[in-house]
Amino acid sequence: MARTENGKVALITGGGQGIGQAVAERLHADGFRVAIADLNLETAGRVAEKLGGKNGGAIALYVNVADRDSVFGAVDQAVAELGGFDVIINNAGIAPQSPLDEITTESIAKIFSINFNGVVWGIQAATKAFKALGHGGKIISAASQAGHEGNPGIALYSATKFAIRGLSQSAARDLAKYGITVNTYAPGIVKTPLMEELAQKTAALAGQPEEWGWEQFTQGIALERLSEASDVAGVVSFLSGPDSNYITGQSILVDGGMVFN
Ligand SMILES: NC(=O)C1=CN([C@@H]2O[C@H](COP(=O)(O)OP(=O)(O)OC[C@H]3O[C@@H](n4cnc5c(N)ncnc54)[C@H](O)[C@@H]3O)[C@@H](O)[C@H]2O)C=CC1
Ligand SMILES: CC(=O)C(C)=O
């Protein structure tokens, strides 16, 4: 079906691969002009080209979400190049293994600087842009099923994802008066480069083959299959569009039935 522009602009962090790429492609198909922002400008550029480049309503931007100025700069660039700003998807994240006895001050600082601080900067930068443009907007961030229930071996990661939900619930209350909604999506196990690395490292730490790592992460999925990135992108599409206008402060589990709450 031919794409019809909806007049709106979305910026997706970590849009160069995995879930972020699927979200960028889905929102573009929905009619958004999209800014694909990533630490890896090469992968982001490939996704933007696939979607037709600037004339086709897709640009690639460099962003390091751990750096506040970089996030504000990326939002400013999206406004300048795409002529508006309506939705931010704070998707970028990392998921290193974190056995409890190996957690250090440095490992805490590193993961929080990306997974948590990155969402704080995204909320601040998007809010500033929405206010300057004189309208509301939608702030949508990546949580995880591991941000609803602790998972073994990834305590720090789980902590960042619980923190994102707390941050987003408070922000939803603070920003409602400006017509800004704040929600999170909580994927289950999606076969992306992030999850492949995590499954490999989990298996290696236990001295088991990679398959064992996947089994650990897929146990207990009611629908008995791993998630496709497109499963998540469909829910982000809903959260980005008008059908979710009356939803704020929520975390939508997209996990095939891993966590029921
Ligand atoms: N894959 C999975 O099973 C799940 C993933 N998630 C979350 O979904 C989000 C996306 O995950 P995946 O697509 O699996 O990851 P991925 O590793 O495949 O892709 C992440 C993207 O973020 C970019 N990125 C990393 N650090 C960055 C930084 N500092 N600034 C800007 N960009 C940066 C990477 O270059 C990459 O393009 C993450 O927040 C992750 O925690 C949540 C639940 C499950
Ligand atoms: C990486 C992740 O979010 C998991 C295992 O839920």
Short mmCIF file of C-alpha atoms and ligand atoms in Angstrom, two decimals:
data_model
loop_
_atom_site.label_atom_id
_atom_site.label_comp_id
_atom_site.label_asym_id
_atom_site.label_seq_id
_atom_site.Cartn_x
_atom_site.Cartn_y
_atom_site.Cartn_z
CA MET A 1 0.00 0.00 0.00
CA ALA A 2 1.31 3.49 -0.83
CA ARG A 3 2.55 5.47 2.15
CA THR A 4 0.52 8.57 3.05
CA GLU A 5 2.31 11.27 5.07
CA ASN A 6 0.62 12.04 8.38
CA GLY A 7 2.43 15.39 8.82
CA LYS A 8 4.20 14.26 11.98
CA VAL A 9 7.86 13.77 12.90
CA ALA A 10 9.32 11.04 15.12
CA LEU A 11 12.89 10.59 16.35
CA ILE A 12 14.03 7.07 17.26
CA THR A 13 17.23 6.58 19.26
CA GLY A 14 19.09 3.35 18.55
CA GLY A 15 17.25 3.27 15.22
CA GLY A 16 20.17 1.76 13.30
CA GLN A 17 19.37 -1.88 14.06
CA GLY A 18 17.18 -4.27 16.02
CA ILE A 19 13.96 -3.02 17.60
CA GLY A 20 14.77 0.63 16.82
CA GLN A 21 15.13 -0.14 13.12
CA ALA A 22 11.81 -2.00 13.09
CA VAL A 23 10.15 0.93 14.88
CA ALA A 24 11.64 3.46 12.42
CA GLU A 25 10.40 1.41 9.46
CA ARG A 26 6.93 0.96 10.97
CA LEU A 27 6.48 4.65 11.88
CA HIS A 28 7.67 5.66 8.42
CA ALA A 29 5.11 3.28 6.89
CA ASP A 30 2.50 4.87 9.20
CA GLY A 31 3.27 8.24 7.54
CA PHE A 32 5.75 9.81 9.98
CA ARG A 33 8.86 11.60 8.80
CA VAL A 34 11.54 9.86 10.82
CA ALA A 35 14.91 10.82 12.30
CA ILE A 36 16.94 7.66 12.83
CA ALA A 37 19.41 8.57 15.57
CA ASP A 38 22.21 6.25 16.60
CA LEU A 39 25.74 6.11 17.95
CA ASN A 40 26.47 4.18 14.76
CA LEU A 41 25.80 6.70 11.99
CA GLU A 42 26.59 4.11 9.32
CA THR A 43 23.77 1.72 10.27
CA ALA A 44 21.40 4.65 10.84
CA GLY A 45 22.32 5.94 7.38
CA ARG A 46 21.55 2.56 5.80
CA VAL A 47 18.08 2.51 7.39
CA ALA A 48 17.38 6.09 6.26
CA GLU A 49 18.49 5.26 2.70
CA LYS A 50 16.26 2.16 2.67
CA LEU A 51 13.34 4.45 3.51
CA GLY A 52 14.12 6.87 0.67
CA GLY A 53 16.42 9.35 2.41
CA LYS A 54 15.48 12.94 3.17
CA ASN A 55 13.19 13.28 0.14
CA GLY A 56 11.42 10.15 1.30
CA GLY A 57 11.03 11.54 4.83
CA ALA A 58 13.89 9.73 6.57
CA ILE A 59 17.16 11.16 7.88
CA ALA A 60 20.02 9.67 9.88
CA LEU A 61 21.53 11.52 12.85
CA TYR A 62 24.45 10.82 15.15
CA VAL A 63 23.49 10.71 18.81
CA ASN A 64 25.14 9.49 21.98
CA VAL A 65 22.24 9.23 24.42
CA ALA A 66 24.64 9.24 27.38
CA ASP A 67 25.56 12.83 26.46
CA ARG A 68 22.88 15.40 27.29
CA ASP A 69 24.10 17.94 24.72
CA SER A 70 24.16 15.29 22.02
CA VAL A 71 20.50 14.39 22.66
CA PHE A 72 19.39 18.03 22.66
CA GLY A 73 21.41 18.58 19.46
CA ALA A 74 19.78 15.60 17.74
CA VAL A 75 16.28 16.83 18.59
CA ASP A 76 17.15 20.33 17.31
CA GLN A 77 18.51 18.81 14.10
CA ALA A 78 15.35 16.73 13.59
CA VAL A 79 13.19 19.85 14.01
CA ALA A 80 15.37 21.84 11.60
CA GLU A 81 15.63 19.14 8.91
CA LEU A 82 12.18 17.56 9.13
CA GLY A 83 10.15 20.68 9.98
CA GLY A 84 8.48 19.56 13.22
CA PHE A 85 8.64 17.24 16.18
CA ASP A 86 5.83 15.13 17.63
CA VAL A 87 7.17 11.84 19.02
CA ILE A 88 10.41 10.67 20.63
CA ILE A 89 11.20 6.98 20.99
CA ASN A 90 13.93 6.60 23.65
CA ASN A 91 14.90 3.14 22.44
CA ALA A 92 18.72 2.98 22.66
CA GLY A 93 20.02 0.69 25.37
CA ILE A 94 22.68 -1.85 26.29
CA ALA A 95 22.34 -5.15 28.17
CA PRO A 96 25.65 -6.37 29.58
CA GLN A 97 25.73 -9.43 31.83
CA SER A 98 26.02 -8.31 35.45
CA PRO A 99 26.67 -11.15 37.92
CA LEU A 100 25.97 -9.62 41.36
CA ASP A 101 29.49 -10.10 42.71
CA GLU A 102 31.04 -8.41 39.66
CA ILE A 103 29.06 -5.16 39.83
CA THR A 104 31.33 -2.14 40.26
CA THR A 105 30.93 1.61 40.55
CA GLU A 106 32.05 1.84 36.92
CA SER A 107 29.62 -0.79 35.61
CA ILE A 108 26.71 0.92 37.39
CA ALA A 109 27.72 4.32 35.98
CA LYS A 110 28.12 2.96 32.44
CA ILE A 111 24.78 1.21 32.10
CA PHE A 112 22.81 3.96 33.87
CA SER A 113 24.45 6.64 31.70
CA ILE A 114 22.96 5.02 28.58
CA ASN A 115 19.79 3.20 29.64
CA PHE A 116 18.53 5.65 32.27
CA ASN A 117 20.24 9.03 31.81
CA GLY A 118 19.61 8.70 28.07
CA VAL A 119 15.87 8.55 28.73
CA VAL A 120 16.05 11.55 31.09
CA TRP A 121 17.79 13.60 28.37
CA GLY A 122 15.28 12.39 25.78
CA ILE A 123 12.35 13.45 27.97
CA GLN A 124 13.92 16.86 28.62
CA ALA A 125 14.86 17.53 25.00
CA ALA A 126 11.50 16.42 23.61
CA THR A 127 9.59 18.48 26.19
CA LYS A 128 11.61 21.57 25.30
CA ALA A 129 10.91 21.06 21.59
CA PHE A 130 7.18 20.38 22.08
CA LYS A 131 6.82 23.54 24.18
CA ALA A 132 8.78 25.65 21.67
CA LEU A 133 6.57 24.35 18.85
CA GLY A 134 3.46 25.16 20.91
CA HIS A 135 1.91 21.71 21.03
CA GLY A 136 1.92 18.48 23.01
CA GLY A 137 3.61 15.26 22.03
CA LYS A 138 4.37 11.67 22.86
CA ILE A 139 7.36 10.36 24.78
CA ILE A 140 7.82 6.60 24.48
CA SER A 141 10.73 4.70 26.00
CA ALA A 142 12.05 1.15 25.96
CA ALA A 143 11.55 -0.70 29.23
CA SER A 144 11.62 -4.53 29.24
CA GLN A 145 9.87 -7.49 30.78
CA ALA A 146 13.00 -7.38 32.97
CA GLY A 147 11.76 -3.99 34.16
CA HIS A 148 8.58 -5.66 35.44
CA GLU A 149 10.21 -8.71 37.04
CA GLY A 150 13.86 -9.28 38.00
CA ASN A 151 15.76 -11.68 35.74
CA PRO A 152 18.81 -13.68 36.87
CA GLY A 153 22.24 -12.47 35.76
CA ILE A 154 21.14 -9.02 34.61
CA ALA A 155 20.40 -7.23 37.88
CA LEU A 156 21.84 -3.90 36.75
CA TYR A 157 19.96 -4.01 33.46
CA SER A 158 16.71 -4.89 35.27
CA ALA A 159 17.32 -1.99 37.65
CA THR A 160 17.68 0.49 34.78
CA LYS A 161 14.43 -0.73 33.23
CA PHE A 162 12.50 -0.51 36.53
CA ALA A 163 13.96 3.01 36.88
CA ILE A 164 12.74 4.00 33.42
CA ARG A 165 9.21 2.98 34.41
CA GLY A 166 9.36 5.06 37.61
CA LEU A 167 10.77 8.03 35.74
CA SER A 168 8.10 7.75 33.06
CA GLN A 169 5.24 7.47 35.54
CA SER A 170 6.38 10.66 37.30
CA ALA A 171 6.98 12.44 34.01
CA ALA A 172 3.49 11.44 32.86
CA ARG A 173 2.04 13.27 35.84
CA ASP A 174 4.35 16.30 35.43
CA LEU A 175 3.83 16.72 31.69
CA ALA A 176 0.11 15.95 31.25
CA LYS A 177 -0.74 19.65 31.61
CA TYR A 178 1.27 20.34 28.43
CA GLY A 179 -0.59 17.69 26.42
CA ILE A 180 2.43 15.37 26.58
CA THR A 181 1.89 11.65 27.21
CA VAL A 182 4.68 9.43 28.55
CA ASN A 183 4.62 5.65 28.17
CA THR A 184 7.00 2.71 27.90
CA TYR A 185 7.00 -0.53 25.93
CA ALA A 186 8.33 -3.66 27.59
CA PRO A 187 9.54 -6.28 25.10
CA GLY A 188 10.19 -9.91 26.02
CA ILE A 189 12.91 -11.79 24.15
CA VAL A 190 13.58 -10.34 20.71
CA LYS A 191 16.30 -11.90 18.56
CA THR A 192 18.40 -8.76 17.97
CA PRO A 193 22.19 -8.26 18.20
CA LEU A 194 21.72 -7.18 21.86
CA MET A 195 19.90 -10.38 22.77
CA GLU A 196 22.28 -12.59 20.78
CA GLU A 197 25.24 -11.22 22.75
CA LEU A 198 23.41 -11.63 26.06
CA ALA A 199 22.43 -15.24 25.30
CA GLN A 200 26.02 -16.07 24.27
CA LYS A 201 27.53 -14.50 27.40
CA THR A 202 24.98 -16.09 29.72
CA ALA A 203 25.83 -19.49 28.25
CA ALA A 204 29.58 -18.88 28.35
CA LEU A 205 29.46 -17.83 32.03
CA ALA A 206 27.66 -21.07 32.89
CA GLY A 207 30.06 -23.09 30.71
CA GLN A 208 27.17 -24.13 28.48
CA PRO A 209 26.56 -24.02 24.72
CA GLU A 210 24.81 -20.94 23.27
CA GLU A 211 21.54 -22.86 22.87
CA TRP A 212 21.37 -23.19 26.65
CA GLY A 213 21.53 -19.38 26.95
CA TRP A 214 18.53 -19.04 24.64
CA GLU A 215 16.63 -21.67 26.62
CA GLN A 216 17.20 -19.69 29.83
CA PHE A 217 15.72 -16.59 28.28
CA THR A 218 12.83 -18.25 26.48
CA GLN A 219 11.54 -20.39 29.36
CA GLY A 220 8.04 -19.44 30.35
CA ILE A 221 6.86 -17.61 27.23
CA ALA A 222 3.15 -18.48 27.11
CA LEU A 223 2.97 -18.06 23.33
CA GLU A 224 5.97 -20.43 22.97
CA ARG A 225 7.92 -18.34 20.46
CA LEU A 226 10.55 -15.63 20.51
CA SER A 227 9.44 -12.12 19.61
CA GLU A 228 10.01 -10.54 16.23
CA ALA A 229 11.08 -6.88 16.34
CA SER A 230 7.91 -6.19 14.32
CA ASP A 231 5.79 -7.43 17.28
CA VAL A 232 7.25 -4.57 19.32
CA ALA A 233 7.08 -2.04 16.48
CA GLY A 234 3.33 -2.60 16.15
CA VAL A 235 2.78 -1.63 19.77
CA VAL A 236 5.08 1.40 19.47
CA SER A 237 3.06 2.41 16.40
CA PHE A 238 -0.11 2.31 18.53
CA LEU A 239 1.56 4.35 21.30
CA SER A 240 2.76 6.90 18.71
CA GLY A 241 -0.62 7.36 17.05
CA PRO A 242 -3.96 8.97 17.95
CA ASP A 243 -5.60 5.75 19.21
CA SER A 244 -3.44 5.97 22.36
CA ASN A 245 -4.19 9.63 23.15
CA TYR A 246 -5.93 8.69 26.43
CA ILE A 247 -3.07 6.49 27.67
CA THR A 248 -0.28 7.89 29.84
CA GLY A 249 2.04 6.61 32.56
CA GLN A 250 1.71 3.01 31.34
CA SER A 251 4.16 0.27 30.47
CA ILE A 252 2.84 -2.07 27.79
CA LEU A 253 4.28 -5.58 28.00
CA VAL A 254 4.96 -7.07 24.57
CA ASP A 255 6.41 -10.34 25.79
CA GLY A 256 4.21 -13.17 24.53
CA GLY A 257 3.03 -13.76 28.09
CA MET A 258 6.17 -13.88 30.25
CA VAL A 259 5.00 -11.53 33.00
CA PHE A 260 1.37 -11.01 33.93
CA ASN A 261 0.85 -7.68 35.68
N1 LIG B 1 16.22 -7.51 22.33
C1 LIG B 1 15.45 -7.78 23.38
O1 LIG B 1 15.10 -8.95 23.63
C2 LIG B 1 14.97 -6.67 24.28
C3 LIG B 1 15.36 -5.36 24.12
N2 LIG B 1 14.86 -4.39 24.97
C4 LIG B 1 15.27 -2.99 24.85
O2 LIG B 1 14.97 -2.52 23.55
C5 LIG B 1 15.92 -1.53 23.16
C6 LIG B 1 16.54 -1.93 21.83
O3 LIG B 1 17.15 -3.19 21.97
P1 LIG B 1 17.74 -4.03 20.74
O4 LIG B 1 17.16 -3.58 19.47
O5 LIG B 1 17.64 -5.43 21.15
O6 LIG B 1 19.28 -3.60 20.84
P2 LIG B 1 20.44 -3.58 19.73
O7 LIG B 1 21.73 -3.69 20.46
O8 LIG B 1 20.17 -4.56 18.65
O9 LIG B 1 20.31 -2.11 19.12
C7 LIG B 1 20.57 -1.00 19.95
C8 LIG B 1 20.94 0.21 19.11
O10 LIG B 1 21.21 1.27 20.03
C9 LIG B 1 22.42 1.91 19.63
N3 LIG B 1 23.07 2.49 20.80
C10 LIG B 1 23.74 1.85 21.80
N4 LIG B 1 24.24 2.74 22.65
C11 LIG B 1 23.88 3.97 22.21
C12 LIG B 1 24.12 5.29 22.67
N5 LIG B 1 24.86 5.54 23.75
N6 LIG B 1 23.58 6.31 21.97
C13 LIG B 1 22.85 6.07 20.86
N7 LIG B 1 22.62 4.86 20.36
C14 LIG B 1 23.13 3.82 21.04
C15 LIG B 1 23.26 0.82 18.98
O11 LIG B 1 24.24 1.38 18.11
C16 LIG B 1 22.21 0.00 18.26
O12 LIG B 1 21.96 0.49 16.96
C17 LIG B 1 16.94 -1.45 24.31
O13 LIG B 1 16.62 -0.39 25.17
C18 LIG B 1 16.76 -2.78 25.04
O14 LIG B 1 17.12 -2.71 26.39
C19 LIG B 1 13.96 -4.68 25.95
C20 LIG B 1 13.54 -5.96 26.13
C21 LIG B 1 14.02 -7.06 25.33
C1 LIG B 2 17.38 -8.01 27.33
C2 LIG B 2 16.06 -8.00 27.96
O1 LIG B 2 15.43 -6.97 28.01
C3 LIG B 2 15.51 -9.15 28.51
C4 LIG B 2 16.27 -10.38 28.60
O2 LIG B 2 14.38 -9.10 28.91
#
